[in-house]
Amino acid sequence: MKKYILILISIVFIQCKTIDKADNIRENQNIAIVIHGGAGTILKKNMSPELELEYKKVLEIAVKEGYSILKNGGTSIDAVEKTINILENSPLFNAGKGAVFTNDGKNELDASIMDGKTLKAGAVAGVTTVKNPINLARAVMEKSEHVMLAREGAEYFAKQNGLEIVDPSYFYVENRYQSLLKAKEKEKIELDHDGKASFYDSNIKDSKFGTVGCVALDKNGNITAGTSTGGMTNKKWGRVGDSPIIGAGTYANNKTCGVSATGWGEFFIRNVVAYDISALMEYKNMSIEEASKEVIQKKLTRIGGTGGIIALDKNGNIVMEFNTSGMYRAAIDKNEKLTIGIYEK
């Protein structure tokens, strides 16, 4: 009798282990991550091979870092934060170290992050001494009762919570400063994402678009989206774009998708672009591909808005949609396939 009981226990144990293994496989199979480094008039003929390689290298390092966190069981929040940190620390992009200059010759940084499980969000605008604004946005989400903090108040909150503070000179990048001087000469606001009046670069004529963003899906099915930017060159009056505005530049909801936007901020704010994609999925049962095309290629284009989005749905499906000639982007999908792109095709 004891022999039969032991055999029965062994069978149950093996079956339980098999079920656990199957559950783990199901648990991990849809992890995915997608990033962007800005969208705009990015033409291969104006890009040097060396600079193109440099962009692709940083994009690859960033997306692989985020995916590594997910693959090792980390949360989508951690993956998004660490991935954006890499992009913020690179002078190639208009975020963190590479932020553009305001009319007053300052670097004013914006960022936001949203948790698709709880719908909690954090955002900061106009900060000038916080090394990594996305970290501060996360602190606002997790350590305050608020969603958005701005300028001096946000910086005071950053110090209270032990975030890394730097002298404003840390953000100085020579070619960004030269773009400000050029914009002032034109006596016009130079939009970071507008091909008609954008950042001047000797390697990318009349085009430099660097807002960064990331969307990730972890093993628990949680989606997080985040965005970080320096805004627009020569901006005045404390102008704030879409990047720190939840629903416009960033949105995440586990029921539908996560979105990070990059483009002419005023149009993205008016169209509530990031939320609109989620809403179309929830209320009209559109796929993430259908909803993204509807918003970026039709709604946004119809009113003159330019730019793009990255998005990731609850099943790990990835979209990188833009109505410009290029968008710095990279992704690792649920099948572990790496994609890196810059130009339209």
mmCIF file of C-alpha atoms in Angstrom:
data_model
loop_
_atom_site.group_PDB
_atom_site.id
_atom_site.type_symbol
_atom_site.label_atom_id
_atom_site.label_comp_id
_atom_site.label_asym_id
_atom_site.label_seq_id
_atom_site.Cartn_x
_atom_site.Cartn_y
_atom_site.Cartn_z
ATOM 1 C CA MET A 1 0.000 0.000 0.000
ATOM 2 C CA LYS A 2 2.811 2.349 0.937
ATOM 3 C CA LYS A 3 4.442 1.569 -2.402
ATOM 4 C CA TYR A 4 1.337 2.649 -4.316
ATOM 5 C CA ILE A 5 1.026 5.839 -2.247
ATOM 6 C CA LEU A 6 4.662 6.745 -2.985
ATOM 7 C CA ILE A 7 4.113 6.135 -6.683
ATOM 8 C CA LEU A 8 0.985 8.308 -6.606
ATOM 9 C CA ILE A 9 2.834 11.110 -4.810
ATOM 10 C CA SER A 10 5.652 10.909 -7.361
ATOM 11 C CA ILE A 11 3.222 11.160 -10.268
ATOM 12 C CA VAL A 12 1.486 14.175 -8.720
ATOM 13 C CA PHE A 13 4.861 15.824 -8.042
ATOM 14 C CA ILE A 14 6.044 15.311 -11.622
ATOM 15 C CA GLN A 15 2.756 16.652 -12.994
ATOM 16 C CA CYS A 16 2.976 19.723 -10.752
ATOM 17 C CA LYS A 17 6.535 20.386 -11.903
ATOM 18 C CA THR A 18 5.421 20.037 -15.521
ATOM 19 C CA ILE A 19 2.551 22.473 -14.954
ATOM 20 C CA ASP A 20 4.881 24.940 -13.215
ATOM 21 C CA LYS A 21 7.305 24.693 -16.104
ATOM 22 C CA ALA A 22 4.506 25.269 -18.616
ATOM 23 C CA ASP A 23 3.247 28.233 -16.602
ATOM 24 C CA ASN A 24 6.741 29.725 -16.579
ATOM 25 C CA ILE A 25 6.965 29.326 -20.332
ATOM 26 C CA ARG A 26 3.593 31.043 -20.750
ATOM 27 C CA GLU A 27 4.605 33.666 -18.230
ATOM 28 C CA ASN A 28 7.702 34.674 -20.155
ATOM 29 C CA GLN A 29 6.764 34.156 -23.779
ATOM 30 C CA ASN A 30 5.378 37.638 -24.497
ATOM 31 C CA ILE A 31 8.013 39.916 -22.955
ATOM 32 C CA ALA A 32 8.939 42.646 -25.414
ATOM 33 C CA ILE A 33 10.405 46.134 -25.598
ATOM 34 C CA VAL A 34 10.427 48.983 -28.101
ATOM 35 C CA ILE A 35 12.263 52.336 -28.057
ATOM 36 C CA HIS A 36 12.502 55.525 -30.077
ATOM 37 C CA GLY A 37 14.971 58.375 -30.311
ATOM 38 C CA GLY A 38 12.790 60.887 -32.144
ATOM 39 C CA ALA A 39 11.109 61.251 -35.533
ATOM 40 C CA GLY A 40 11.428 63.775 -38.345
ATOM 41 C CA THR A 41 13.060 64.542 -41.679
ATOM 42 C CA ILE A 42 15.868 62.028 -41.337
ATOM 43 C CA LEU A 43 17.372 61.268 -44.748
ATOM 44 C CA LYS A 44 20.100 58.727 -45.484
ATOM 45 C CA LYS A 45 21.729 61.056 -48.014
ATOM 46 C CA ASN A 46 22.345 63.565 -45.231
ATOM 47 C CA MET A 47 23.665 61.037 -42.707
ATOM 48 C CA SER A 48 27.339 60.101 -42.594
ATOM 49 C CA PRO A 49 28.049 56.344 -42.293
ATOM 50 C CA GLU A 50 29.947 56.988 -39.060
ATOM 51 C CA LEU A 51 27.081 58.877 -37.423
ATOM 52 C CA GLU A 52 24.522 56.324 -38.591
ATOM 53 C CA LEU A 53 26.593 53.568 -37.010
ATOM 54 C CA GLU A 54 26.842 55.575 -33.784
ATOM 55 C CA TYR A 55 23.063 56.001 -33.565
ATOM 56 C CA LYS A 56 22.431 52.321 -34.233
ATOM 57 C CA LYS A 57 25.010 51.316 -31.642
ATOM 58 C CA VAL A 58 23.395 53.344 -28.850
ATOM 59 C CA LEU A 59 19.896 52.196 -29.838
ATOM 60 C CA GLU A 60 21.050 48.572 -29.741
ATOM 61 C CA ILE A 61 22.771 48.941 -26.370
ATOM 62 C CA ALA A 62 19.688 50.594 -24.892
ATOM 63 C CA VAL A 63 17.099 48.117 -26.158
ATOM 64 C CA LYS A 64 19.238 45.123 -25.185
ATOM 65 C CA GLU A 65 19.694 46.489 -21.680
ATOM 66 C CA GLY A 66 15.944 46.824 -21.254
ATOM 67 C CA TYR A 67 15.267 43.383 -22.682
ATOM 68 C CA SER A 68 17.879 41.832 -20.415
ATOM 69 C CA ILE A 69 16.021 43.201 -17.390
ATOM 70 C CA LEU A 70 12.761 41.717 -18.664
ATOM 71 C CA LYS A 71 14.299 38.358 -19.511
ATOM 72 C CA ASN A 72 15.784 38.080 -16.041
ATOM 73 C CA GLY A 73 12.363 38.587 -14.495
ATOM 74 C CA GLY A 74 12.574 42.329 -13.908
ATOM 75 C CA THR A 75 9.629 44.694 -14.100
ATOM 76 C CA SER A 76 8.653 46.751 -17.111
ATOM 77 C CA ILE A 77 9.059 49.887 -14.955
ATOM 78 C CA ASP A 78 12.708 49.059 -14.277
ATOM 79 C CA ALA A 79 13.275 48.177 -17.936
ATOM 80 C CA VAL A 80 11.814 51.460 -19.174
ATOM 81 C CA GLU A 81 13.713 53.571 -16.656
ATOM 82 C CA LYS A 82 17.111 51.964 -17.288
ATOM 83 C CA THR A 83 16.662 51.965 -21.055
ATOM 84 C CA ILE A 84 15.769 55.644 -21.126
ATOM 85 C CA ASN A 85 18.724 56.391 -18.833
ATOM 86 C CA ILE A 86 21.081 55.130 -21.544
ATOM 87 C CA LEU A 87 19.432 57.396 -24.126
ATOM 88 C CA GLU A 88 19.375 60.359 -21.722
ATOM 89 C CA ASN A 89 23.099 59.918 -21.075
ATOM 90 C CA SER A 90 23.945 60.019 -24.782
ATOM 91 C CA PRO A 91 24.555 63.425 -26.418
ATOM 92 C CA LEU A 92 23.025 62.054 -29.636
ATOM 93 C CA PHE A 93 19.456 62.542 -28.479
ATOM 94 C CA ASN A 94 17.419 65.531 -27.352
ATOM 95 C CA ALA A 95 17.015 64.271 -23.791
ATOM 96 C CA GLY A 96 19.214 64.534 -20.732
ATOM 97 C CA LYS A 97 22.820 65.146 -21.783
ATOM 98 C CA GLY A 98 21.876 66.034 -25.364
ATOM 99 C CA ALA A 99 18.992 68.394 -24.573
ATOM 100 C CA VAL A 100 18.484 71.449 -26.766
ATOM 101 C CA PHE A 101 18.709 75.029 -25.503
ATOM 102 C CA THR A 102 15.894 77.424 -24.667
ATOM 103 C CA ASN A 103 15.798 81.045 -25.797
ATOM 104 C CA ASP A 104 17.451 81.952 -22.470
ATOM 105 C CA GLY A 105 20.343 79.574 -23.145
ATOM 106 C CA LYS A 106 19.197 76.937 -20.660
ATOM 107 C CA ASN A 107 18.349 73.261 -20.917
ATOM 108 C CA GLU A 108 14.834 72.591 -19.612
ATOM 109 C CA LEU A 109 13.968 68.916 -19.413
ATOM 110 C CA ASP A 110 10.626 67.102 -19.395
ATOM 111 C CA ALA A 111 9.754 63.451 -18.774
ATOM 112 C CA SER A 112 6.910 61.125 -17.867
ATOM 113 C CA ILE A 113 6.244 57.489 -17.036
ATOM 114 C CA MET A 114 3.047 55.454 -16.626
ATOM 115 C CA ASP A 115 2.280 52.053 -15.116
ATOM 116 C CA GLY A 116 -0.314 50.121 -17.118
ATOM 117 C CA LYS A 117 -1.298 47.917 -14.186
ATOM 118 C CA THR A 118 -2.275 50.634 -11.702
ATOM 119 C CA LEU A 119 -2.691 53.533 -14.166
ATOM 120 C CA LYS A 120 -0.446 55.543 -11.886
ATOM 121 C CA ALA A 121 1.791 58.069 -13.587
ATOM 122 C CA GLY A 122 4.511 60.586 -12.865
ATOM 123 C CA ALA A 123 5.786 63.544 -14.844
ATOM 124 C CA VAL A 124 8.148 66.495 -14.560
ATOM 125 C CA ALA A 125 8.540 69.640 -16.632
ATOM 126 C CA GLY A 126 11.173 72.336 -16.942
ATOM 127 C CA VAL A 127 13.844 70.822 -14.703
ATOM 128 C CA THR A 128 17.417 72.051 -15.170
ATOM 129 C CA THR A 129 19.610 70.191 -12.667
ATOM 130 C CA VAL A 130 18.308 66.603 -12.590
ATOM 131 C CA LYS A 131 20.672 64.314 -14.495
ATOM 132 C CA ASN A 132 17.997 61.785 -15.462
ATOM 133 C CA PRO A 133 14.490 63.285 -15.632
ATOM 134 C CA ILE A 134 12.841 59.892 -16.164
ATOM 135 C CA ASN A 135 14.068 58.855 -12.704
ATOM 136 C CA LEU A 136 12.394 61.910 -11.228
ATOM 137 C CA ALA A 137 9.175 61.164 -13.108
ATOM 138 C CA ARG A 138 9.183 57.694 -11.556
ATOM 139 C CA ALA A 139 9.796 59.179 -8.105
ATOM 140 C CA VAL A 140 6.798 61.482 -8.570
ATOM 141 C CA MET A 141 4.677 58.458 -9.499
ATOM 142 C CA GLU A 142 5.829 56.280 -6.620
ATOM 143 C CA LYS A 143 6.657 58.715 -3.821
ATOM 144 C CA SER A 144 4.112 61.528 -4.126
ATOM 145 C CA GLU A 145 0.356 61.894 -4.375
ATOM 146 C CA HIS A 146 0.746 63.953 -7.545
ATOM 147 C CA VAL A 147 1.148 63.236 -11.257
ATOM 148 C CA MET A 148 3.150 66.247 -12.468
ATOM 149 C CA LEU A 149 5.690 68.536 -10.810
ATOM 150 C CA ALA A 150 7.400 71.453 -12.532
ATOM 151 C CA ARG A 151 10.549 73.544 -12.368
ATOM 152 C CA GLU A 152 11.886 74.542 -8.897
ATOM 153 C CA GLY A 153 9.340 72.432 -7.053
ATOM 154 C CA ALA A 154 10.250 69.343 -9.044
ATOM 155 C CA GLU A 155 13.946 69.936 -8.404
ATOM 156 C CA TYR A 156 13.358 70.369 -4.682
ATOM 157 C CA PHE A 157 11.441 67.080 -4.688
ATOM 158 C CA ALA A 158 14.355 65.451 -6.544
ATOM 159 C CA LYS A 159 16.820 66.533 -3.849
ATOM 160 C CA GLN A 160 14.486 65.316 -1.104
ATOM 161 C CA ASN A 161 14.426 61.891 -2.719
ATOM 162 C CA GLY A 162 18.145 61.576 -3.318
ATOM 163 C CA LEU A 163 18.199 61.786 -7.098
ATOM 164 C CA GLU A 164 21.432 62.721 -8.828
ATOM 165 C CA ILE A 165 21.729 66.500 -9.195
ATOM 166 C CA VAL A 166 24.211 68.060 -11.621
ATOM 167 C CA ASP A 167 25.365 71.548 -12.484
ATOM 168 C CA PRO A 168 23.435 72.856 -15.518
ATOM 169 C CA SER A 169 26.728 72.932 -17.431
ATOM 170 C CA TYR A 170 26.554 69.107 -17.550
ATOM 171 C CA PHE A 171 23.925 69.374 -20.274
ATOM 172 C CA TYR A 172 26.001 71.638 -22.524
ATOM 173 C CA VAL A 173 26.627 70.169 -25.968
ATOM 174 C CA GLU A 174 28.310 72.463 -28.480
ATOM 175 C CA ASN A 175 26.260 71.592 -31.548
ATOM 176 C CA ARG A 176 23.060 72.075 -29.542
ATOM 177 C CA TYR A 177 24.232 75.550 -28.575
ATOM 178 C CA GLN A 178 25.082 76.339 -32.184
ATOM 179 C CA SER A 179 21.567 75.313 -33.174
ATOM 180 C CA LEU A 180 20.202 77.864 -30.717
ATOM 181 C CA LEU A 181 22.340 80.618 -32.226
ATOM 182 C CA LYS A 182 21.155 79.637 -35.684
ATOM 183 C CA ALA A 183 17.521 79.642 -34.563
ATOM 184 C CA LYS A 184 17.917 83.087 -33.050
ATOM 185 C CA GLU A 185 19.370 84.332 -36.295
ATOM 186 C CA LYS A 186 16.270 83.146 -38.047
ATOM 187 C CA GLU A 187 14.191 84.946 -35.410
ATOM 188 C CA LYS A 188 11.868 82.019 -35.233
ATOM 189 C CA ILE A 189 11.211 79.059 -32.944
ATOM 190 C CA GLU A 190 13.085 76.064 -34.229
ATOM 191 C CA LEU A 191 11.005 72.966 -33.681
ATOM 192 C CA ASP A 192 12.912 69.896 -32.637
ATOM 193 C CA HIS A 193 10.612 67.762 -34.753
ATOM 194 C CA ASP A 194 9.796 70.047 -37.685
ATOM 195 C CA GLY A 195 11.702 69.499 -40.931
ATOM 196 C CA LYS A 196 10.971 73.068 -42.028
ATOM 197 C CA ALA A 197 12.760 74.629 -39.083
ATOM 198 C CA SER A 198 14.694 72.026 -37.178
ATOM 199 C CA PHE A 199 18.041 71.463 -35.552
ATOM 200 C CA TYR A 200 20.930 72.119 -37.910
ATOM 201 C CA ASP A 201 23.603 69.457 -38.059
ATOM 202 C CA SER A 202 26.422 69.349 -40.586
ATOM 203 C CA ASN A 203 25.836 65.609 -41.026
ATOM 204 C CA ILE A 204 22.030 65.695 -41.091
ATOM 205 C CA LYS A 205 21.047 68.839 -42.910
ATOM 206 C CA ASP A 206 18.012 70.553 -41.416
ATOM 207 C CA SER A 207 17.062 67.589 -39.305
ATOM 208 C CA LYS A 208 17.717 66.394 -35.783
ATOM 209 C CA PHE A 209 14.972 64.832 -33.768
ATOM 210 C CA GLY A 210 15.843 63.365 -30.441
ATOM 211 C CA THR A 211 13.030 62.958 -27.921
ATOM 212 C CA VAL A 212 13.428 59.449 -26.456
ATOM 213 C CA GLY A 213 10.907 56.909 -25.290
ATOM 214 C CA CYS A 214 10.416 53.292 -24.306
ATOM 215 C CA VAL A 215 7.521 50.861 -23.869
ATOM 216 C CA ALA A 216 7.996 47.454 -22.258
ATOM 217 C CA LEU A 217 5.907 44.386 -21.396
ATOM 218 C CA ASP A 218 7.145 42.170 -18.560
ATOM 219 C CA LYS A 219 6.557 38.516 -17.649
ATOM 220 C CA ASN A 220 3.590 39.434 -15.460
ATOM 221 C CA GLY A 221 1.791 41.125 -18.340
ATOM 222 C CA ASN A 222 2.439 44.624 -17.046
ATOM 223 C CA ILE A 223 3.063 47.426 -19.546
ATOM 224 C CA THR A 224 5.044 50.570 -18.789
ATOM 225 C CA ALA A 225 5.618 53.552 -21.074
ATOM 226 C CA GLY A 226 8.044 56.422 -20.605
ATOM 227 C CA THR A 227 9.244 59.491 -22.509
ATOM 228 C CA SER A 228 12.024 62.048 -21.954
ATOM 229 C CA THR A 229 12.944 65.200 -23.871
ATOM 230 C CA GLY A 230 14.666 68.564 -23.953
ATOM 231 C CA GLY A 231 11.747 70.056 -25.891
ATOM 232 C CA MET A 232 12.286 72.487 -28.746
ATOM 233 C CA THR A 233 15.258 74.640 -29.576
ATOM 234 C CA ASN A 234 14.765 78.332 -28.723
ATOM 235 C CA LYS A 235 11.559 77.669 -26.774
ATOM 236 C CA LYS A 236 10.259 80.568 -24.669
ATOM 237 C CA TRP A 237 7.937 81.362 -21.767
ATOM 238 C CA GLY A 238 8.389 77.987 -20.077
ATOM 239 C CA ARG A 239 6.889 76.126 -23.019
ATOM 240 C CA VAL A 240 6.025 72.490 -22.314
ATOM 241 C CA GLY A 241 5.346 69.949 -25.044
ATOM 242 C CA ASP A 242 3.573 66.608 -25.081
ATOM 243 C CA SER A 243 6.315 64.425 -23.567
ATOM 244 C CA PRO A 244 5.421 65.021 -19.893
ATOM 245 C CA ILE A 245 1.680 65.083 -20.499
ATOM 246 C CA ILE A 246 -0.038 61.802 -19.709
ATOM 247 C CA GLY A 247 -2.357 60.855 -22.560
ATOM 248 C CA ALA A 248 -0.577 63.056 -25.087
ATOM 249 C CA GLY A 249 3.045 61.901 -25.147
ATOM 250 C CA THR A 250 2.848 58.886 -22.826
ATOM 251 C CA TYR A 251 0.148 56.399 -21.909
ATOM 252 C CA ALA A 252 -0.068 52.806 -20.626
ATOM 253 C CA ASN A 253 -2.973 50.517 -19.809
ATOM 254 C CA ASN A 254 -2.664 46.759 -19.402
ATOM 255 C CA LYS A 255 -6.089 46.303 -21.005
ATOM 256 C CA THR A 256 -4.849 47.768 -24.270
ATOM 257 C CA CYS A 257 -1.323 49.050 -24.833
ATOM 258 C CA GLY A 258 1.522 51.366 -23.943
ATOM 259 C CA VAL A 259 2.519 54.338 -26.108
ATOM 260 C CA SER A 260 5.401 56.825 -26.237
ATOM 261 C CA ALA A 261 5.221 59.667 -28.742
ATOM 262 C CA THR A 262 7.690 61.918 -30.498
ATOM 263 C CA GLY A 263 6.807 64.820 -32.725
ATOM 264 C CA TRP A 264 5.476 68.332 -32.897
ATOM 265 C CA GLY A 265 4.207 68.473 -29.319
ATOM 266 C CA GLU A 266 1.413 70.982 -29.721
ATOM 267 C CA PHE A 267 -0.374 68.704 -32.191
ATOM 268 C CA PHE A 268 0.097 65.647 -30.017
ATOM 269 C CA ILE A 269 -1.404 67.505 -27.062
ATOM 270 C CA ARG A 270 -4.428 68.691 -29.044
ATOM 271 C CA ASN A 271 -5.084 65.189 -30.355
ATOM 272 C CA VAL A 272 -4.302 63.404 -27.063
ATOM 273 C CA VAL A 273 -2.419 60.999 -29.314
ATOM 274 C CA ALA A 274 -1.181 58.373 -26.866
ATOM 275 C CA TYR A 275 -4.534 57.911 -25.129
ATOM 276 C CA ASP A 276 -6.450 58.028 -28.413
ATOM 277 C CA ILE A 277 -4.640 54.915 -29.633
ATOM 278 C CA SER A 278 -5.585 53.073 -26.440
ATOM 279 C CA ALA A 279 -9.176 54.325 -26.629
ATOM 280 C CA LEU A 280 -9.617 53.119 -30.200
ATOM 281 C CA MET A 281 -8.441 49.690 -29.118
ATOM 282 C CA GLU A 282 -10.715 49.607 -26.076
ATOM 283 C CA TYR A 283 -13.890 51.107 -27.491
ATOM 284 C CA LYS A 284 -13.705 50.211 -31.193
ATOM 285 C CA ASN A 285 -11.852 46.907 -30.819
ATOM 286 C CA MET A 286 -9.118 48.001 -33.199
ATOM 287 C CA SER A 287 -5.787 46.198 -33.236
ATOM 288 C CA ILE A 288 -2.741 48.150 -32.150
ATOM 289 C CA GLU A 289 -1.674 48.408 -35.794
ATOM 290 C CA GLU A 290 -5.063 49.728 -36.906
ATOM 291 C CA ALA A 291 -5.334 52.227 -34.060
ATOM 292 C CA SER A 292 -1.808 53.558 -34.566
ATOM 293 C CA LYS A 293 -2.306 54.076 -38.284
ATOM 294 C CA GLU A 294 -5.663 55.761 -37.726
ATOM 295 C CA VAL A 295 -4.172 58.272 -35.281
ATOM 296 C CA ILE A 296 -0.768 58.961 -36.873
ATOM 297 C CA GLN A 297 -1.501 58.645 -40.591
ATOM 298 C CA LYS A 298 -5.024 60.073 -40.589
ATOM 299 C CA LYS A 299 -6.026 62.120 -37.535
ATOM 300 C CA LEU A 300 -2.636 63.699 -36.850
ATOM 301 C CA THR A 301 -1.723 64.235 -40.498
ATOM 302 C CA ARG A 302 -5.113 65.811 -41.214
ATOM 303 C CA ILE A 303 -4.390 68.738 -38.872
ATOM 304 C CA GLY A 304 -0.758 69.155 -39.923
ATOM 305 C CA GLY A 305 0.932 67.255 -37.111
ATOM 306 C CA THR A 306 4.196 65.420 -37.741
ATOM 307 C CA GLY A 307 5.979 62.746 -35.762
ATOM 308 C CA GLY A 308 5.426 59.199 -34.635
ATOM 309 C CA ILE A 309 4.836 56.724 -31.846
ATOM 310 C CA ILE A 310 6.089 53.433 -30.549
ATOM 311 C CA ALA A 311 3.491 51.125 -29.030
ATOM 312 C CA LEU A 312 3.212 47.682 -27.535
ATOM 313 C CA ASP A 313 0.009 45.801 -26.751
ATOM 314 C CA LYS A 314 -0.811 43.309 -23.999
ATOM 315 C CA ASN A 315 0.071 40.398 -26.304
ATOM 316 C CA GLY A 316 3.525 41.725 -27.107
ATOM 317 C CA ASN A 317 2.690 43.053 -30.571
ATOM 318 C CA ILE A 318 4.905 46.015 -31.478
ATOM 319 C CA VAL A 319 4.170 49.066 -33.634
ATOM 320 C CA MET A 320 6.550 51.824 -34.733
ATOM 321 C CA GLU A 321 4.346 54.241 -36.683
ATOM 322 C CA PHE A 322 5.411 57.655 -38.054
ATOM 323 C CA ASN A 323 4.396 60.094 -40.778
ATOM 324 C CA THR A 324 7.861 61.590 -41.270
ATOM 325 C CA SER A 325 10.786 60.388 -43.378
ATOM 326 C CA GLY A 326 12.440 58.719 -40.432
ATOM 327 C CA MET A 327 12.366 57.764 -36.773
ATOM 328 C CA TYR A 328 15.225 56.457 -34.661
ATOM 329 C CA ARG A 329 13.861 53.186 -33.322
ATOM 330 C CA ALA A 330 14.665 49.702 -32.058
ATOM 331 C CA ALA A 331 12.760 46.749 -30.643
ATOM 332 C CA ILE A 332 13.104 43.205 -29.390
ATOM 333 C CA ASP A 333 9.858 41.337 -29.866
ATOM 334 C CA LYS A 334 8.311 38.365 -28.069
ATOM 335 C CA ASN A 335 10.319 36.033 -30.338
ATOM 336 C CA GLU A 336 13.563 37.780 -29.321
ATOM 337 C CA LYS A 337 13.973 39.305 -32.783
ATOM 338 C CA LEU A 338 16.003 42.532 -32.746
ATOM 339 C CA THR A 339 14.981 45.351 -35.091
ATOM 340 C CA ILE A 340 16.836 48.649 -35.518
ATOM 341 C CA GLY A 341 15.746 51.387 -37.914
ATOM 342 C CA ILE A 342 16.288 55.029 -38.764
ATOM 343 C CA TYR A 343 14.766 55.750 -42.150
ATOM 344 C CA GLU A 344 11.276 55.308 -43.539
ATOM 345 C CA LYS A 345 12.144 52.025 -45.260
#
